CSV table of C-alpha atoms in Angstrom, one decimal:
chain,number,residue,atom,x,y,z
A,126,MET,CA,-82.4,-41.5,-4.7
A,127,MET,CA,-79.0,-43.2,-4.3
A,128,ARG,CA,-78.2,-42.5,-8.0
A,129,LYS,CA,-79.2,-38.9,-7.6
A,130,ASN,CA,-76.9,-38.4,-4.6
A,131,ALA,CA,-74.0,-40.1,-6.4
A,132,MET,CA,-74.5,-37.7,-9.3
A,133,ILE,CA,-74.4,-34.7,-6.9
A,134,ARG,CA,-71.2,-36.0,-5.3
A,135,LYS,CA,-69.7,-36.5,-8.8
A,136,ASN,CA,-70.5,-33.0,-9.7
A,137,ALA,CA,-69.3,-31.6,-6.6
A,138,LEU,CA,-65.9,-33.4,-7.1
A,139,ALA,CA,-65.7,-32.1,-10.7
A,140,ALA,CA,-66.4,-28.6,-9.5
A,141,SER,CA,-63.7,-29.0,-6.9
A,142,ALA,CA,-61.2,-30.3,-9.5
A,143,ALA,CA,-62.1,-27.4,-11.8
A,144,ALA,CA,-61.6,-24.9,-9.1
A,145,ALA,CA,-58.2,-26.5,-8.1
A,146,ALA,CA,-57.1,-26.4,-11.7
A,147,LEU,CA,-58.2,-22.8,-12.1
A,148,ALA,CA,-56.3,-21.9,-8.8
A,149,PHE,CA,-53.3,-23.6,-10.2
A,150,GLY,CA,-53.4,-21.9,-13.4
A,151,LEU,CA,-53.7,-18.5,-11.8
A,152,THR,CA,-50.8,-19.3,-9.5
A,153,ALA,CA,-48.6,-20.4,-12.5
A,154,CYS,CA,-49.6,-17.2,-14.4
A,155,GLY,CA,-48.7,-15.2,-11.4
A,156,ASP,CA,-45.3,-16.9,-11.1
A,157,MET,CA,-44.6,-16.3,-14.8
A,158,ASP,CA,-45.5,-12.6,-14.4
A,159,ASP,CA,-43.3,-12.4,-11.2
A,160,THR,CA,-40.4,-14.0,-13.1
A,161,GLY,CA,-40.9,-11.8,-16.1
A,162,THR,CA,-40.9,-8.6,-13.9
A,163,GLU,CA,-37.9,-9.7,-11.9
A,164,THR,CA,-36.0,-10.4,-15.1
A,165,GLU,CA,-36.9,-7.1,-16.5
A,166,THR,CA,-36.1,-5.3,-13.2
A,167,GLY,CA,-32.8,-7.1,-12.9
A,168,SER,CA,-31.9,-6.1,-16.6
A,169,ALA,CA,-32.7,-2.4,-15.9
A,170,GLU,CA,-30.6,-2.4,-12.7
A,171,GLU,CA,-27.7,-4.2,-14.6
A,172,THR,CA,-27.9,-1.6,-17.4
A,173,GLU,CA,-28.0,1.3,-15.0
A,174,GLU,CA,-25.0,-0.2,-13.1
A,175,ASN,CA,-23.1,-0.7,-16.2
A,176,GLY,CA,-23.9,2.8,-17.4
A,177,MET,CA,-22.7,4.2,-14.1
A,178,ASP,CA,-19.5,2.2,-14.3
A,179,GLU,CA,-18.9,3.4,-17.8
A,180,ASP,CA,-19.5,7.1,-16.8
A,181,ASN,CA,-17.1,6.6,-13.8
A,182,ASP,CA,-14.5,5.2,-16.1
A,183,GLU,CA,-14.8,8.1,-18.4
A,184,GLY,CA,-14.6,10.5,-15.6
A,185,ALA,CA,-11.5,8.7,-14.2
A,186,GLU,CA,-9.7,9.0,-17.5
A,187,GLY,CA,-10.2,12.7,-17.6
A,188,MET,CA,-8.7,13.4,-14.1
A,189,THR,CA,-5.2,13.4,-12.8
A,190,THR,CA,-4.8,10.5,-10.3
A,191,ALA,CA,-3.3,10.9,-6.9
A,192,GLY,CA,-0.3,8.8,-7.7
A,193,GLU,CA,0.6,10.4,-11.1
A,194,ASN,CA,4.3,11.5,-10.8
A,195,PHE,CA,5.9,14.4,-12.7
A,196,GLY,CA,9.3,16.1,-13.2
A,197,PRO,CA,12.6,15.4,-14.7
A,198,GLY,CA,14.0,13.8,-11.5
A,199,CYS,CA,11.4,11.0,-11.7
A,200,ALA,CA,13.5,9.3,-14.4
A,201,GLN,CA,16.2,8.6,-11.7
A,202,VAL,CA,13.7,6.7,-9.5
A,203,PRO,CA,14.1,3.0,-9.8
A,204,GLU,CA,11.6,1.2,-12.1
A,205,ASP,CA,11.0,-1.6,-9.7
A,206,GLY,CA,11.8,-2.8,-6.3
A,207,ASP,CA,11.3,-1.1,-2.9
A,208,GLY,CA,12.6,2.2,-4.1
A,209,SER,CA,10.3,2.5,-7.2
A,210,PHE,CA,7.1,4.5,-7.1
A,211,GLU,CA,5.1,1.3,-6.5
A,212,GLY,CA,7.4,0.1,-3.8
A,213,MET,CA,7.5,3.4,-2.0
A,214,ALA,CA,3.7,3.4,-1.9
A,215,GLN,CA,3.7,0.3,0.4
A,216,ASP,CA,5.9,1.9,3.1
A,217,PRO,CA,5.6,4.8,5.5
A,218,VAL,CA,7.6,7.9,4.4
A,219,ALA,CA,10.9,7.4,6.2
A,220,THR,CA,11.1,3.9,5.3
A,221,ALA,CA,10.1,4.6,1.7
A,222,ALA,CA,12.8,7.3,1.5
A,223,SER,CA,15.5,4.9,2.7
A,224,ASN,CA,14.9,2.7,-0.4
A,225,ASN,CA,15.2,5.6,-2.8
A,226,PRO,CA,18.8,6.3,-3.9
A,227,LEU,CA,18.1,9.9,-4.7
A,228,LEU,CA,17.5,10.5,-0.9
A,229,SER,CA,20.2,8.8,1.0
A,230,THR,CA,21.6,12.0,2.5
A,231,LEU,CA,18.2,12.9,3.8
A,232,VAL,CA,17.8,9.5,5.2
A,233,THR,CA,21.0,9.9,7.1
A,234,ALA,CA,19.9,13.3,8.4
A,235,VAL,CA,16.6,11.9,9.5
A,236,GLY,CA,18.4,9.2,11.4
A,237,GLU,CA,20.8,11.6,13.1
A,238,ALA,CA,17.8,13.7,14.1
A,239,ASP,CA,16.0,10.6,15.5
A,240,LEU,CA,12.9,11.4,13.4
A,241,VAL,CA,12.4,8.1,11.8
A,242,ASP,CA,9.5,6.9,14.1
A,243,THR,CA,8.0,10.4,14.2
A,244,LEU,CA,7.7,10.5,10.3
A,245,ASN,CA,6.7,6.9,9.9
A,246,SER,CA,3.9,7.1,12.5
A,247,ALA,CA,2.5,10.6,11.2
A,248,GLU,CA,-0.7,10.5,9.4
A,249,ASP,CA,-1.6,12.5,6.1
A,250,ILE,CA,1.5,14.6,5.7
A,251,THR,CA,3.3,16.1,2.8
A,252,VAL,CA,7.1,16.0,2.8
A,253,PHE,CA,9.5,18.2,0.6
A,254,ALA,CA,12.4,15.9,0.4
A,255,PRO,CA,15.8,17.3,-0.7
A,256,THR,CA,17.9,15.1,-3.0
A,257,ASN,CA,21.6,14.3,-2.3
A,258,ASP,CA,22.4,17.0,-4.9
A,259,ALA,CA,20.4,19.5,-2.7
A,260,PHE,CA,22.6,18.6,0.3
A,261,ASP,CA,25.7,18.9,-1.8
A,262,LYS,CA,24.9,22.6,-2.4
A,263,ILE,CA,25.6,23.2,1.3
A,264,PRO,CA,29.3,23.6,2.1
A,265,GLU,CA,30.7,20.4,3.6
A,266,GLU,CA,31.9,22.0,6.8
A,267,ASP,CA,28.4,23.5,7.2
A,268,LEU,CA,26.7,20.3,6.4
A,269,ASN,CA,28.8,18.4,8.9
A,270,ALA,CA,28.0,20.9,11.6
A,271,LEU,CA,24.3,20.6,10.9
A,272,LEU,CA,24.4,16.8,11.0
A,273,GLU,CA,26.2,17.0,14.4
A,274,ASP,CA,23.7,19.5,15.9
A,275,GLN,CA,20.6,17.5,16.5
A,276,GLU,CA,18.5,20.4,17.7
A,277,GLN,CA,19.3,22.4,14.7
A,278,LEU,CA,19.0,19.5,12.4
A,279,THR,CA,15.6,18.7,13.8
A,280,GLU,CA,14.4,22.3,13.1
A,281,VAL,CA,15.6,22.0,9.4
A,282,LEU,CA,14.1,18.7,8.7
A,283,THR,CA,10.7,19.3,10.4
A,284,TYR,CA,10.5,22.6,8.3
A,285,HIS,CA,10.2,20.2,5.2
A,286,VAL,CA,7.0,18.7,6.6
A,287,VAL,CA,3.6,20.1,6.4
A,288,GLU,CA,0.2,18.8,7.4
A,289,GLY,CA,-2.2,17.1,4.9
A,290,GLU,CA,-1.4,15.2,1.8
A,291,GLN,CA,-1.3,18.0,-0.7
A,292,ASP,CA,-2.0,17.4,-4.3
A,293,PRO,CA,-0.4,19.4,-7.1
A,294,ALA,CA,-3.4,21.8,-7.5
A,295,ALA,CA,-2.8,22.8,-3.8
A,296,LEU,CA,0.8,23.8,-4.5
A,297,GLU,CA,-0.3,26.3,-7.3
A,298,ASP,CA,-0.4,29.1,-4.7
A,299,GLY,CA,0.0,27.5,-1.4
A,300,THR,CA,0.9,28.5,2.1
A,301,PHE,CA,1.4,25.8,4.6
A,302,THR,CA,2.4,25.6,8.3
A,303,SER,CA,5.4,23.3,8.7
A,304,LEU,CA,5.8,20.8,11.6
A,305,GLN,CA,8.7,23.1,12.7
A,306,GLY,CA,6.1,25.9,13.0
A,307,GLN,CA,7.1,28.4,10.2
A,308,GLU,CA,5.3,28.8,6.9
A,309,VAL,CA,6.2,27.2,3.7
A,310,THR,CA,5.1,28.6,0.4
A,311,THR,CA,4.6,27.1,-3.0
A,312,GLU,CA,3.8,28.3,-6.5
A,313,GLY,CA,3.6,27.0,-10.0
A,314,ALA,CA,1.4,25.1,-12.4
A,315,GLY,CA,1.3,22.0,-14.5
A,316,GLU,CA,4.6,20.2,-13.7
A,317,GLU,CA,6.6,23.1,-12.7
A,318,PHE,CA,6.6,24.1,-9.0
A,319,THR,CA,8.8,25.9,-6.6
A,320,VAL,CA,9.0,25.8,-2.8
A,321,ASN,CA,9.9,29.1,-1.0
A,322,GLY,CA,10.6,30.7,-4.3
A,323,ASP,CA,13.8,28.9,-5.4
A,324,SER,CA,13.7,25.2,-4.5
A,325,GLN,CA,12.5,23.4,-7.6
A,326,VAL,CA,10.3,20.3,-7.5
A,327,VAL,CA,12.2,17.7,-9.5
A,328,CYS,CA,9.8,14.8,-8.9
A,329,GLY,CA,6.3,15.4,-7.6
A,330,ASN,CA,3.4,13.7,-6.2
A,331,VAL,CA,5.2,10.6,-5.0
A,332,GLN,CA,3.1,8.5,-2.8
A,333,THR,CA,4.0,6.6,0.4
A,334,SER,CA,1.5,4.8,2.8
A,335,ASN,CA,1.2,8.0,5.0
A,336,ALA,CA,2.5,10.9,2.9
A,337,THR,CA,2.7,12.7,-0.4
A,338,VAL,CA,6.3,13.5,-1.2
A,339,TYR,CA,7.7,16.3,-3.5
A,340,ILE,CA,11.4,15.7,-4.1
A,341,VAL,CA,13.2,19.0,-4.3
A,342,ASP,CA,16.7,20.3,-5.5
A,343,THR,CA,17.4,22.6,-2.6
A,344,VAL,CA,17.4,22.2,1.2
A,345,LEU,CA,14.8,24.5,2.8
A,346,MET,CA,16.2,26.6,5.6
A,347,PRO,CA,13.9,28.1,8.3
A,348,SER,CA,14.4,31.8,9.1
């Protein structure tokens, strides 16, 4: 009887061991399946992400970027330093203009009108910035009188500022309300644009930290 009971216990232990081995084997298989599935899923996701990145890169290559400059006057912008395109993009518009040698007369006028803080603190604006040559078209006596009349000077300068950062496409046939209150019109295509019919954009789509700038060859005068 004792021998029979020992055999029963032995068989039970063997069955338990077999069951444990079977359970372990199933668990191991399950782990292998999970690992394989995860690896395959990860590969699919990685492939999809890479495909999307490639598509986005191709799309980006076919589009004009926000900071792509154009116009003959751009050659006169410094290649490096604070007054370069890259340098200007780091500063608000009045500060950026002060570092650009093409715009020194405008910077003087902005200072005389006490508009530096106003322009630097504005958000999302477009500035049509007259070059030094543009101010030289104004008779010296008239220019001096303008610089000494803060109220009139403010009217003229704020007429050069419109709301929103306007890209070149918006200038093709555009009408914008200036900060001064009157409308400014633009027209053109490609890399040739005019403002109010006769002021040529000589360097366009210049980026600063708070504005898009179009450098123009004629001072705009409100009516």
